mmCIF file of C-alpha atoms and ligand atoms in Angstrom:
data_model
loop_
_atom_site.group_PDB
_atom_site.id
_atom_site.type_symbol
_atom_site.label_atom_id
_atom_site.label_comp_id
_atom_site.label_asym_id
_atom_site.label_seq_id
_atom_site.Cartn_x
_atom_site.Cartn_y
_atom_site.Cartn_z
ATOM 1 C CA UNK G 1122 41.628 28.326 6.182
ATOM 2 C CA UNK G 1123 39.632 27.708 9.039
ATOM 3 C CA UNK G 1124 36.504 25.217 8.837
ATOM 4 C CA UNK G 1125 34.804 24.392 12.181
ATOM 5 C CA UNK G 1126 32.554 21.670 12.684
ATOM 6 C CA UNK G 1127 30.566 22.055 15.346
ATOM 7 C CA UNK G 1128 29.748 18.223 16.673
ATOM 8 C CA UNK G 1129 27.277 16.674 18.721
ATOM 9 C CA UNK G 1130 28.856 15.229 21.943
ATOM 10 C CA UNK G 1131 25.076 14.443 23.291
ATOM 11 C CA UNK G 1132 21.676 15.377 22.553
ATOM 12 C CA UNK G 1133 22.332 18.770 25.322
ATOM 13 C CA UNK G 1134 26.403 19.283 24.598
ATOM 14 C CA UNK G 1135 28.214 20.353 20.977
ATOM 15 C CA UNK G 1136 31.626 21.342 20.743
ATOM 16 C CA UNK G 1137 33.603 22.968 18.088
ATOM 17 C CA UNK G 1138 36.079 20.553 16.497
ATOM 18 C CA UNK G 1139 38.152 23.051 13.791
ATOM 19 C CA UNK G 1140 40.507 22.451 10.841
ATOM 20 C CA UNK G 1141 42.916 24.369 10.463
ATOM 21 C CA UNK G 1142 44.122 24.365 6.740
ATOM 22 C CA UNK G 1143 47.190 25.658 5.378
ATOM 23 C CA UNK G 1144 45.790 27.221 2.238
ATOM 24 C CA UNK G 1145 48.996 26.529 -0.180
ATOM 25 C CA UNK G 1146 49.471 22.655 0.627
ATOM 26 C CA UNK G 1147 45.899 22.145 1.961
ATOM 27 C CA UNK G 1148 47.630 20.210 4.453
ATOM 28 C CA UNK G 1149 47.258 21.065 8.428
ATOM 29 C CA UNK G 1150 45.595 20.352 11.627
ATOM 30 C CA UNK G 1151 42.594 18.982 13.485
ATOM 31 C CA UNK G 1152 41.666 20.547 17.027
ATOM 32 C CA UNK G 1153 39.814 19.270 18.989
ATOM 33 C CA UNK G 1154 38.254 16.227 17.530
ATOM 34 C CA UNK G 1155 35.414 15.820 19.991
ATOM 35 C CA UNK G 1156 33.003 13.341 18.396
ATOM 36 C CA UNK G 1157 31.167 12.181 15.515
ATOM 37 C CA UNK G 1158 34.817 10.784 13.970
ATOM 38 C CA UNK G 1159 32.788 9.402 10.863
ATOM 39 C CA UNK G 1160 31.585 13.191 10.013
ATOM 40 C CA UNK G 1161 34.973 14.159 10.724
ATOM 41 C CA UNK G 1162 36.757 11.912 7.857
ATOM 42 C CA UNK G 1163 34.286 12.003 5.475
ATOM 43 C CA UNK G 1164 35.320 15.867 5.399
ATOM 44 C CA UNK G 1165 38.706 15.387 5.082
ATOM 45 C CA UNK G 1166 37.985 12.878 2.585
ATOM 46 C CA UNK G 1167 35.701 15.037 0.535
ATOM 47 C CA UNK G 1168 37.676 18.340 0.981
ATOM 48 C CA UNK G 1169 40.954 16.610 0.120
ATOM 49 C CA UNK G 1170 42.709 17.801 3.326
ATOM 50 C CA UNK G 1171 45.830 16.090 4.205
ATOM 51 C CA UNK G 1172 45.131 16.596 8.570
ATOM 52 C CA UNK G 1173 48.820 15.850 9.378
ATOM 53 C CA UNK G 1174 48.650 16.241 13.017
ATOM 54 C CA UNK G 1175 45.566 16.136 16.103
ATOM 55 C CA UNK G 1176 45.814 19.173 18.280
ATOM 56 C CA UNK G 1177 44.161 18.738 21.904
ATOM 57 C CA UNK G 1178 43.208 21.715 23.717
ATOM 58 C CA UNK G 1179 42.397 19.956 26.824
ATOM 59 C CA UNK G 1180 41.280 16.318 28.210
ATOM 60 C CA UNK G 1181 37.478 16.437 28.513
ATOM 61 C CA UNK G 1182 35.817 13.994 26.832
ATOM 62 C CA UNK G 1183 34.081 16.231 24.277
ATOM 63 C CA UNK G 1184 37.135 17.322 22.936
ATOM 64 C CA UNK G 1185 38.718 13.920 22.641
ATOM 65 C CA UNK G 1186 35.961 11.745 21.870
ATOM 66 C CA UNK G 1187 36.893 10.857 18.608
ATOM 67 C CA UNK G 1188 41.058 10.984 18.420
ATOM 68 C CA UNK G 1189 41.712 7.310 18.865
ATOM 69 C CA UNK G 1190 38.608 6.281 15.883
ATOM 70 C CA UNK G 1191 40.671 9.418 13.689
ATOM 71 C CA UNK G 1192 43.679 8.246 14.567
ATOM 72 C CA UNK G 1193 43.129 4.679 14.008
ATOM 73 C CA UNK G 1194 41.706 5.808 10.125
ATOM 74 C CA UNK G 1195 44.600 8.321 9.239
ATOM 75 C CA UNK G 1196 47.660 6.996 11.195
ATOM 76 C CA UNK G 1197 48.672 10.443 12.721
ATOM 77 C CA UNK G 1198 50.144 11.504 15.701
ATOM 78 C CA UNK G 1199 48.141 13.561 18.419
ATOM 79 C CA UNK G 1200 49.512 15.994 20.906
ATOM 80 C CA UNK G 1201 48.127 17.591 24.231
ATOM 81 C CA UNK G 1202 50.319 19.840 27.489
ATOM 82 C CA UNK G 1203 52.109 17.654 29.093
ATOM 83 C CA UNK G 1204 49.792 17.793 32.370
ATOM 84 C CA UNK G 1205 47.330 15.984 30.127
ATOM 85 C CA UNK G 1206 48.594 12.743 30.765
ATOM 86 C CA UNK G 1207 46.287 12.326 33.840
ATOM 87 C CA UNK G 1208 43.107 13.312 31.412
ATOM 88 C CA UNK G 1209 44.128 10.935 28.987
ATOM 89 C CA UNK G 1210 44.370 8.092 31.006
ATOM 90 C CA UNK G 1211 41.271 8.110 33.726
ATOM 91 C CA UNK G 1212 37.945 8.262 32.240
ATOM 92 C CA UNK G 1213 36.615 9.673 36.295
ATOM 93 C CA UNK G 1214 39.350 12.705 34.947
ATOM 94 C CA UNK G 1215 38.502 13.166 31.413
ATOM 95 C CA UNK G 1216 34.450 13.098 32.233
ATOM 96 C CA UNK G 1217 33.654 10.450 30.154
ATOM 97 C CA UNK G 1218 31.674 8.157 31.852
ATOM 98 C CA UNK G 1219 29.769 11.111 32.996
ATOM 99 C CA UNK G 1220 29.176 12.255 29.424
ATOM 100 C CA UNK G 1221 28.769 9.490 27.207
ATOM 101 C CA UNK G 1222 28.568 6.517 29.758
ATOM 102 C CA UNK G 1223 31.435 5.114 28.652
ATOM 103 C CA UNK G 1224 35.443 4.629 29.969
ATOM 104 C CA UNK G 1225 37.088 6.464 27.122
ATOM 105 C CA UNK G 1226 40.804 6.483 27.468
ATOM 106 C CA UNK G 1227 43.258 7.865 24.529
ATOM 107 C CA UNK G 1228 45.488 5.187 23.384
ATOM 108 C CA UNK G 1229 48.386 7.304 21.693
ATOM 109 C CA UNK G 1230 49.364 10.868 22.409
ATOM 110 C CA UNK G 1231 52.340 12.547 22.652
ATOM 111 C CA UNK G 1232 52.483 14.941 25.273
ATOM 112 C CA UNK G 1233 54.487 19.059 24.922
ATOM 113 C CA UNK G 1234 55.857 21.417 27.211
ATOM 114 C CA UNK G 1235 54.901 25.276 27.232
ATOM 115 C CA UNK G 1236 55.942 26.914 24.463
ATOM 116 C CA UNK G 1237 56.804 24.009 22.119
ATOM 117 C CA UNK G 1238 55.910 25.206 18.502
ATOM 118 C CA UNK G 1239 54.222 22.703 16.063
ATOM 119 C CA UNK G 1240 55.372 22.767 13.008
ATOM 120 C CA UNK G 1241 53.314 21.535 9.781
ATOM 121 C CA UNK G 1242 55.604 19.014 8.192
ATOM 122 C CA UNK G 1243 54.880 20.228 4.708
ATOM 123 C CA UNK G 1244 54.614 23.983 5.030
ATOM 124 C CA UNK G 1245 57.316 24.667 8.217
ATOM 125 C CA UNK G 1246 55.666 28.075 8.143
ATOM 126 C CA UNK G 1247 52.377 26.633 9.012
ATOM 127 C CA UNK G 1248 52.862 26.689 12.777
ATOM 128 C CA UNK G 1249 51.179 26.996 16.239
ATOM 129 C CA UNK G 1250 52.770 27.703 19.565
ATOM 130 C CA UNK G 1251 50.840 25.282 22.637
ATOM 131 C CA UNK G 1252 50.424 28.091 25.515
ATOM 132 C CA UNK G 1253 50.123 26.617 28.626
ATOM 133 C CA UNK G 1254 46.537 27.608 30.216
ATOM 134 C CA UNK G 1255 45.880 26.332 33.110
ATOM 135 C CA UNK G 1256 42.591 27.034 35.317
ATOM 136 C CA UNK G 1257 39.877 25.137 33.478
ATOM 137 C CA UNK G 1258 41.694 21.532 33.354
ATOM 138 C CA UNK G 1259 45.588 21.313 34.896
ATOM 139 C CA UNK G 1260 46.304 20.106 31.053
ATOM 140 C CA UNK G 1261 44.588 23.374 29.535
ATOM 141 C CA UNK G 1262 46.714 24.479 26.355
ATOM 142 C CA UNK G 1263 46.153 27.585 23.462
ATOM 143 C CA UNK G 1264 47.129 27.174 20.298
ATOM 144 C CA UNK G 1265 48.647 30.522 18.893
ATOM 145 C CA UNK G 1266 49.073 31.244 15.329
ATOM 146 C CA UNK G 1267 50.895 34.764 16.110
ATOM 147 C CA UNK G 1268 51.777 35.514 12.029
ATOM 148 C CA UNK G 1269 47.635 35.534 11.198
ATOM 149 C CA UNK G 1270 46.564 36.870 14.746
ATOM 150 C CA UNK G 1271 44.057 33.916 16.032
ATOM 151 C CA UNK G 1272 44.273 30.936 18.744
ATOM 152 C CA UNK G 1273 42.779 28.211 19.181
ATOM 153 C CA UNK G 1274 41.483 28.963 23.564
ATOM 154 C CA UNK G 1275 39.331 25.244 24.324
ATOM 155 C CA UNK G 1276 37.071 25.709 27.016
ATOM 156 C CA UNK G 1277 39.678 28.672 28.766
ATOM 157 C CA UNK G 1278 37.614 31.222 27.351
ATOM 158 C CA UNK G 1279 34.284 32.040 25.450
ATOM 159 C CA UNK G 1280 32.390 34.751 23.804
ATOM 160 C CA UNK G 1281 31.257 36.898 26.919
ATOM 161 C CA UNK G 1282 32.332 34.044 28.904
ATOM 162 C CA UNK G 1283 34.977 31.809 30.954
ATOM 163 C CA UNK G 1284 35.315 28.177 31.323
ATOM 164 C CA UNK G 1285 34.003 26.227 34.622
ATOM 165 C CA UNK G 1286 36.410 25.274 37.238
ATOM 166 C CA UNK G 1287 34.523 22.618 38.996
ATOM 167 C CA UNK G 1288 35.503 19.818 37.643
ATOM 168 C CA UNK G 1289 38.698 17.801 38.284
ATOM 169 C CA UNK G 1290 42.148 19.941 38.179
ATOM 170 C CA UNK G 1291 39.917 23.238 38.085
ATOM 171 C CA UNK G 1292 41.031 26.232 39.646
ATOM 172 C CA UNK G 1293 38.881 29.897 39.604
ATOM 173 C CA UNK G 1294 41.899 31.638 40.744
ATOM 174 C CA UNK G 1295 44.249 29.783 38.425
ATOM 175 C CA UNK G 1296 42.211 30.420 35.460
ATOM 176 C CA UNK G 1297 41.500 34.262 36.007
ATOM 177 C CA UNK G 1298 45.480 34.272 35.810
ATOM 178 C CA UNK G 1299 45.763 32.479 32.695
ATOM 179 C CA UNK G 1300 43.534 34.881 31.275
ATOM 180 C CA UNK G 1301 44.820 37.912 32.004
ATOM 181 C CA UNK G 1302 48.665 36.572 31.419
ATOM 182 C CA UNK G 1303 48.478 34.762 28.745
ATOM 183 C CA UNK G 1304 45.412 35.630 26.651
ATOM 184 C CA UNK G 1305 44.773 39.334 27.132
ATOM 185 C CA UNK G 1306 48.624 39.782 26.423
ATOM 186 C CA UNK G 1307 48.208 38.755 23.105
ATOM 187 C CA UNK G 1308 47.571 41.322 20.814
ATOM 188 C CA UNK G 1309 44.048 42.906 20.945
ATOM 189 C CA UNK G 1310 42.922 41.792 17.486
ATOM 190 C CA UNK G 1311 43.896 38.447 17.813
ATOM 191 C CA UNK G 1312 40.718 36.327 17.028
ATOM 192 C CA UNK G 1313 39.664 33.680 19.477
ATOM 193 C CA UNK G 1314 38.104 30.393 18.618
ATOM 194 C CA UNK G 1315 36.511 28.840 21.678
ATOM 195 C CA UNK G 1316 35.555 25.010 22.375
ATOM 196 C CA UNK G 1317 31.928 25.878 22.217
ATOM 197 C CA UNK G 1318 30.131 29.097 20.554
ATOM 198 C CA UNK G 1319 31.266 31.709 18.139
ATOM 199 C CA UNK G 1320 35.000 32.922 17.891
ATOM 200 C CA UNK G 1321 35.501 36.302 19.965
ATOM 201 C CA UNK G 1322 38.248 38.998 20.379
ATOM 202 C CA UNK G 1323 40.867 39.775 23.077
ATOM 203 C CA UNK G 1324 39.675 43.349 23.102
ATOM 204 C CA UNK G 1325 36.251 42.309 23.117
ATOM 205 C CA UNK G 1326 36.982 39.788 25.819
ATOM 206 C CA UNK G 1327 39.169 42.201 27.773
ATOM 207 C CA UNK G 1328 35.966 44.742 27.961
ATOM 208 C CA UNK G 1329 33.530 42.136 29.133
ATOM 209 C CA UNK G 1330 35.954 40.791 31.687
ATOM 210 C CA UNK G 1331 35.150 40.654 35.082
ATOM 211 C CA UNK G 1332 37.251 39.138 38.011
HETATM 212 ZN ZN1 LIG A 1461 36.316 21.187 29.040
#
């Protein structure tokens, strides 16, 4: 099951913070927990959701705005690339001074190579692969589920859209790559849910593309 909760970063900026729920154990995974961290556990609380791990798509502030208040309330690990160690460290990196005036810095994440696979401790089968994505952010990851055909993209790419590559560790030429390497190689029906907007297609995406 997949809920999304679109939250309100600032009174201009919302960002799509998703649970994904394993439907047998109701157990699974938080993406992208961008802010509004109260919101955020009184659904867990209410839907009985056991979130056993926080998935980071990439370092900007309004997708990590509220890890370190989540993690703080649930005791769970969170996990970004590898490259996000830069993000997660320097608020002039991860935006957030910019965004919500404020020197936000995560206090305890565990950081993955390409290709790792995270496993759902309860239901092994429950799994996602972290996709290296660079182009966006040098930390950008995807999230692959490839037994149900969907991934979790960030801010990589959107419906009719691609992410900016002006800020800090962006990269046009990088992220054109990614996209065409390692999202329009997945298979065409694969579903895509985005940091911000509504979920699109690879074959969709492949027939808007343009270099
Ligand atoms: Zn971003």
């Amino acid at each position: 099951m997949i809920l999304t909760l679109e939250v309100e970063v600032t009174d201009f900026l919302t960002e799509n913070t998703y649970f994904y729920i394993d439907d047998k154990t109701q157990h699974g995974f938080l993406i992208d927990p961008g802010a509004k961290a109260e919101k955020i556990l009184q659904i867990i609380e209410e839907k009985n959701f056991t979130v056993e791990k926080i998935l980071i798509t990439h370092g900007h502030i309004d997708h990590i705005g509220a890890v370190n208040e989540i993690q703080n309330a649930l005791k769970i690990p969170a996990f970004m690339h590898e490259n996000g160690k830069i993000y997660a460290e320097n608020p002039v990196k991860n935006l957030s001074p910019f965004i919500i005036e404020e020197n936000y810095k995560l206090n305890d994440v565990n950081f993955v190579s390409d290709g790792e696979i995270i496993f759902l401790e309860k239901n092994p089968n429950f799994k996602l692969k972290l996709i290296s994505s660079p182009g966006h952010t040098t930390d950008g990851a995807i999230f692959y589920d490839e037994k149900n055909n969907l991934a979790f993209v960030g801010d990589t790419i959107f419906k009719m859209g691609r992410g900016r590559t002006d800020f800090p560790g962006g990269d046009e030429k990088t992220l054109i790559e990614t996209i065409k390497t390692k999202i329009f190689t997945l298979p065409d029906e694969t579903v895509l849910f985005s940091g911000h907007g509504e979920p699109t297609t690879v074959k969709a995406e492949k027939k808007f593309f343009v270099e």
